[in-house]
Amino acid sequence: MSQSFDEITAQLKRRHRKSARLKWMSMGALILAAAFLVVFIGDMLVKGLPAFQQAQVQVEVSYTEQSMQIPPAAVNDEVRNLVSRGYLRLIPGRMRDNPELMGTTRMEWVLADAEVDQYLKGHYTRLSDSQKRTVDRLEEAGRAELRFNTRFFTSGDSKMPELAGIASAAVGTVLTLIVTMLVSFPIGVMTAVYLEEFAPDNRLTQIIEININNLAAVPSILFGLLGLAIYINFFGVPRSTPLVGGLTLALMTLPVIIIATRTALRSVPDTIRQAAFGVGCSRWQVVRDHVLPLSLPGIMTGSIIGLAQAMGETAPLIIIGMVAFIPDVSTSFTNAATVMPAQIFTWAGEPERAFIEKTAGGILVLLAVLISLNASAVWMRKKFERRW
Amino acid sequence: MQTNQIFLLFCGVLLALGLAAFFMARAKATRTRASGTAMYAQPDQYAWFSVLTTAGPAVLVGVVGAFVMLLVGAEIPTPYLLSGSLVIAAVGLLFGMRQVRPDFHARQAIEKVIQVILATAAMVSILTTLGILISIVFEAIRFFQIQSFWDFITGTTWDPGASFLAAAGRADEAGSAAQFGSIPLFAGTFLITLIAMLVAIPVGLFAAIYMAEFAPDRIRTLAKPVLEVLAGIPTVVYGFFAAITVAPIVVDIAGWLGLEASYSNALAPGLVMGIMIIPFISSLSDDVITAVPDSMRQGSLALGMTKAETIKSVVLPASLPGIISASLLAVSRALGETMIVVMAAGMRPNLTANPLEDMTTVTVRIVAALTGDQEFESAETLSAFALGLVLFVVTLALNMVSVIMIRRFREKYRSNNL
Amino acid sequence: MNQQNADIETRPTHKHERTPGEPVNRNEDANHELSVRVRDLKLWYGNNQALKNINIDIYQKNVTALIGPSGCGKSTFLRCLNRMNDLIRSVRIQGLIEMDGRDVNDAKMDEVALRRRVGMVFQKPNPFPKSIYENIAYAPRMHDLVSRKAEQDELVERALRDAGLWNEVKDKLQEPGTSLSGGQQQRLCIARAIAVKPDVILMDEPTSALDPISTATIEDLMDKLKKQFTIVTVTHNMQQAARVADYTAFFHLGELIEYNDTRMMFSNPHTKKAEDYITGRYG
C-alpha cells in the first residue's frame, strides 16, 4: 500500500535541495550583515586611525621683537607655510609669559600644518612641489615626523584641522548626559513603578501605556521640534546649551528607561510580593524594600542602553542649535556647547581633506565609548540575570 | 547672578526647615512613645511626614508661581514669591509638628503622597506627547495661515527661497513667490525608504530565520551581540559612512555601467539606512519566530516535511503578523531618519524615480529650515513644523497598526497553548 | 532483573522459545506481521541514560499501548520511532530500530522519508494556523500524493471521514483549524496524519488534554484506524490502554519491564512491578 523508503527518498531529493538552499540563503544573510559591520568598522579604522597621529616639524624659532609683532616672522620663509598658523599665533603669548625667551633662537619641534600632516600620511595634499621637496628633506634629516596626537583629546574645535580636537565636545556630551539622566532616570523609574505596582487598570493607565509605546517610536527629530518650540521659545531655556539638549534627550530616553524598568519589575515573581505582604508590609514598603532592589540590575542595564542611545543622538540637537562652533571647553550647563555626534556632523561638513580624518577619529572614539557602554550593559545583564 | 544667589538662599533655608522638621518631629514622636503611649506609626514616619508638609507645599507654590509668570506674564518679583513660599514652608512645619499624634496614620499619609508623586511622574510621558503635538500643531497652523494647505499637499515645487523677504514685509522684492509644494519631498522620502526596506527586510528576515531555525547555539550567541553593535551605531556615523564611502562607490559603479550618478544620490543613503535597519528587523523577527510554538514545527516535521517546507508553510505564516509589524516599525523609522539623509542625500527637491539622482527628504528640509538664519516667523521656518506634523501623523499611524498586529499575534499564541 | 527472573519462574511461561522482543503472551486474535523491530535500544540525554536495552516487536495493524509512571521513557521511546528526538541536540542513541528491513537510525536513512511512513499525533492538538482544508491538504500536496484539485478534495474528504470529523466540518472547511474545539482539533490532527498514508501512527498521549467525551470519540477512532494503520500510543491512563490496545508495554525507569497481551497484562501481569503499577501501588 505505501511506498518503500527508497522510493520516497528518491522523491525527496529535490525537496532536500530546496531545503538546503533556504539554509544557505539565510546563513548568507547573516554573513552579509556581519560583513557590513566588518567593512564599516574597517573603513572607519582606515580613515580614523591616522587622526591619532599628527605631524610635527623641527624648525628654528627666533624669539625677537619682530616675531612679537608679526608671529610668522619667527620662522624662516622656507618652512613658514609648513608650520601650523595656529601654532605661530601662540608665540607672542608664550614670549609674554616667558620673558627670558626674548632674543633667543632655538630649534624646536612644532606643530606642522595640516597639509604637511596629510602629505606625510600619504594622502592628497595641496602643497606645492617645492614645499613637498622641503618636507622630504626635513623628513630625511629626521626633522619631520608623525607623533601621537594628544591635542586631538585636549583641545576644542578649530577651523584649522591640525588644532581641532574633541575635548569641548566630550565635555559637552558629559554635561548634556548628566542633565538627561538626572531628569529621565527618576521620572522613568517612578513611572514604571507606578504603572507596574500601583496603577489601577483603567482607561487612563491604558492611555499612558499606549502613549509610552508610541513615544518610543516617534522620530527623534520631532523631539527637536518640541525642544525648539517649548523649551527654547516658550520657557526661554538658553539655546545650544547642555541644559536644553539634556532636557530634550531626557524625553527621548524616558520611554527606554520606562520599558526596561517595567520588564525588570515584571520579572520579579509575585511570590516575593506575596511573601512581603504576608509579613505586613505596605505596598510601598514591598516595592521599596523587595521589588526595587531585586530589579535594580535590570533597571541599570536599561538605563545604560538608554544613555548610550542618547549619547549617539544628533538630529534633535541640531534643531536646538547644539552644532555650535565651540573652541574652548566650557563646564557650565548654561553656556553654548556641542556634543560628540554634533561635532562629528560639523567636521563631516568641512571641506578640508584633513577633517575627514578628524571626523573618522571622532567616530572611533564615540564608537569605543558606546560599544563599551553596551558591552557593560550586556555583561551586567548576564552577571545579575536570575532565573526564578 | 543676583537671582541665582536668592535662589540658593531659598534652597538653603528650605533645606534647613526640612531638616528641622525631620528632627523635631522624630524627637517629639520618640518622646511620646517613651511616655508609654501607643502610636499608629514609627517616629521616622512622623519625621518624614513633617518633611513633606514643610517642603511639599512650598516647592509647589514656587513652581506654580513660576508657571503663572511664564504663562500669564504676570510680574511677581522673585524675592516675594520665594519668601512667600518660605512662609508657607514654616506654616507647613507647624502643621506637621501638630500631626505628630498617636492617632495619626503618618505612614498612610506618606504613602498617599508617594503614590501621587509616582502618578505625576507617569503623566510626564503624556505631557511629552502633548508637548510634541502642541509645538507642531500650533506652528503648522500658522504656516497654513500663510500658505494654502492644498498647495502644500498637491504642489510639486518646493522653493522656499524668497520667503524670508515676505516675512520681513518686503514680499514685493522677491523675484518669485515662495512655493511650498511638498510632493517632491515625500517622493524623495518614500524612494529612500523603499531602497532601505529592499535591503533591510530580506537580509534582516533571512538572518532572523537562520538564527532562529538553523544556527547552532554557538553562532547564535555570537551573532546576537554583533547585530546589537550594528544597532547601537549612531545615525550620524552611518551618515558619514554613506556620504564619504558609499556614495563615491555608487558613483563609480554607475559610471562603470555607463550611468551618471550624483554624489548625493538617493541610493547611498537608502542602502546605508537599510544596513542600519537590518538588526531592527532581524531581532524583532527573531523574537516572533522563536515565539511560534515548537509544537507547530513538530506537527509539520512529523508529516514528513523538510525543515525548509516547515519554515515556509508553517512557521513563517504563523509569524507573519509579527514580521509585518516589525517591518511597519522599520518603515516608520526610515521615514523619520534624519542624519543619514541630511549628510548623504541632496538638498534639492527633485521629483524623480531615478535613485542615482540627488533628491531631498522631509527630514532634510526640516533641518534645513531650522538651521538657517531665518526669522522664526518666516514661512520657511514654519514649514518645518508643517512637515513635522505630517511626519508625526504618518509614523503614529504606522506604529499604531504595528502595535495592533503584534498584539493579535500574541493573543493568538496564548490562546493556542490550550 | 533478578526480580523479573524470579517472576518468570513463578508464573505461567511461554509455550515456545521467545525472541527478546516478543510479548509474554500472544493475543491470538491479532495480526502478527512485524512492523517495527527494536533491539538493544539505548538512549542518553547528555550523560543521563533515559532508555536501557529496549527490545520490542511491534505488530502491524494493532494498537500497542505504552504505559508507565511519568518519566519512565515511554514518550522518549515513541519519539525514537520517527526520529523526533533528532530535534534535541544532546541526544545519543544506540541499538537497532528496524522497519521494512532498514535500520531507522542508519546514516543513510532519510528522517524525512521515515516520518512520511511513521506519522505522529501529539499530546496537545497542534493544528497549523491555516484553514481546516489546508491543514489536511498541505502535506499530501507537498508529497505529490495528489495532482489535481478534485483528487485533493477527495483526499481531504476521505481523511476527514476516516477521522470521523467530516460531518462536523464539511460546511466550514475554509475556517481556521484553530477555531475548532479541543477534541475536534485533535481529530483534525489525526486526519492530517492519515492523509499522508503512513504505515505507523504514533500517538503521544493523544487524549490527555481532552474532555471525557472527546476522549471516547478518539478511542473509538483508534479502534477503527487500526484496520489500516499500525498504531503505537503512549497513555498515562491505564483504563484507556485496557480499552483500546491489543498489546501493552510497561516501562519503568527507562526499562521495558513487561510486554504482554493487553488482557493478560491487566488480568494477570507477568511481573511484580507491572502488577504493582496496574493495581495502583505507585505511579
mmCIF file of N, CA, C and O in Angstrom, chain B residues 9 16 20 23 57 72 76 81 95 114 122 141 180 200 210 252 266 336:
data_model
loop_
_atom_site.group_PDB
_atom_site.id
_atom_site.type_symbol
_atom_site.label_atom_id
_atom_site.label_comp_id
_atom_site.label_asym_id
_atom_site.label_seq_id
_atom_site.Cartn_x
_atom_site.Cartn_y
_atom_site.Cartn_z
ATOM 1 N N LEU B 9 19.866 80.864 48.334
ATOM 2 C CA LEU B 9 19.471 81.170 49.697
ATOM 3 C C LEU B 9 18.157 80.462 50.033
ATOM 4 O O LEU B 9 18.002 79.823 51.080
ATOM 5 N N ALA B 16 17.123 73.739 55.478
ATOM 6 C CA ALA B 16 17.238 73.836 56.927
ATOM 7 C C ALA B 16 15.890 73.558 57.588
ATOM 8 O O ALA B 16 15.797 72.811 58.571
ATOM 9 N N ALA B 20 15.000 70.591 60.131
ATOM 10 C CA ALA B 20 14.413 70.903 61.426
ATOM 11 C C ALA B 20 13.134 70.083 61.617
ATOM 12 O O ALA B 20 12.913 69.466 62.672
ATOM 13 N N PHE B 23 13.959 66.350 62.407
ATOM 14 C CA PHE B 23 14.471 66.004 63.735
ATOM 15 C C PHE B 23 13.485 66.366 64.853
ATOM 16 O O PHE B 23 13.324 65.621 65.813
ATOM 17 N N PRO B 57 4.348 71.819 50.000
ATOM 18 C CA PRO B 57 3.568 72.996 49.569
ATOM 19 C C PRO B 57 4.464 74.142 49.146
ATOM 20 O O PRO B 57 4.150 74.858 48.191
ATOM 21 N N VAL B 72 0.987 83.632 32.153
ATOM 22 C CA VAL B 72 0.142 84.819 32.149
ATOM 23 C C VAL B 72 0.982 86.062 31.913
ATOM 24 O O VAL B 72 0.487 87.089 31.469
ATOM 25 N N ILE B 76 5.530 88.738 39.129
ATOM 26 C CA ILE B 76 5.665 88.594 40.575
ATOM 27 C C ILE B 76 7.156 88.661 40.851
ATOM 28 O O ILE B 76 7.907 87.833 40.334
ATOM 29 N N LEU B 81 8.006 86.024 45.774
ATOM 30 C CA LEU B 81 7.498 84.676 45.537
ATOM 31 C C LEU B 81 8.208 83.684 46.454
ATOM 32 O O LEU B 81 7.577 82.875 47.134
ATOM 33 N N PHE B 95 2.240 72.706 61.070
ATOM 34 C CA PHE B 95 1.166 71.737 60.857
ATOM 35 C C PHE B 95 1.685 70.317 61.048
ATOM 36 O O PHE B 95 1.084 69.488 61.738
ATOM 37 N N ILE B 114 3.326 59.622 48.202
ATOM 38 C CA ILE B 114 4.239 58.945 47.276
ATOM 39 C C ILE B 114 3.489 58.493 46.034
ATOM 40 O O ILE B 114 3.947 58.672 44.899
ATOM 41 N N ALA B 122 4.179 59.602 36.008
ATOM 42 C CA ALA B 122 3.643 58.868 34.856
ATOM 43 C C ALA B 122 2.985 59.815 33.865
ATOM 44 O O ALA B 122 2.901 59.518 32.672
ATOM 45 N N ILE B 141 -0.286 75.317 12.069
ATOM 46 C CA ILE B 141 -1.479 76.120 11.759
ATOM 47 C C ILE B 141 -1.056 77.501 11.268
ATOM 48 O O ILE B 141 -1.572 78.016 10.279
ATOM 49 N N PHE B 180 5.594 76.103 -1.691
ATOM 50 C CA PHE B 180 5.752 75.026 -0.724
ATOM 51 C C PHE B 180 4.934 73.797 -1.140
ATOM 52 O O PHE B 180 4.002 73.413 -0.460
ATOM 53 N N ALA B 200 16.843 45.988 3.927
ATOM 54 C CA ALA B 200 16.709 45.545 5.320
ATOM 55 C C ALA B 200 15.768 44.359 5.476
ATOM 56 O O ALA B 200 16.063 43.438 6.232
ATOM 57 N N TYR B 210 17.728 32.299 9.950
ATOM 58 C CA TYR B 210 18.912 31.480 10.227
ATOM 59 C C TYR B 210 19.145 31.366 11.728
ATOM 60 O O TYR B 210 19.367 30.279 12.253
ATOM 61 N N ASP B 252 30.987 55.497 -8.787
ATOM 62 C CA ASP B 252 31.950 54.731 -9.589
ATOM 63 C C ASP B 252 31.278 53.592 -10.318
ATOM 64 O O ASP B 252 31.496 53.396 -11.514
ATOM 65 N N ALA B 266 20.339 59.162 -4.202
ATOM 66 C CA ALA B 266 19.425 58.620 -3.185
ATOM 67 C C ALA B 266 19.808 57.200 -2.806
ATOM 68 O O ALA B 266 19.409 56.699 -1.758
ATOM 69 N N GLY B 336 11.433 58.649 9.417
ATOM 70 C CA GLY B 336 11.836 59.699 10.340
ATOM 71 C C GLY B 336 13.329 59.849 10.481
ATOM 72 O O GLY B 336 13.803 60.743 11.168
#
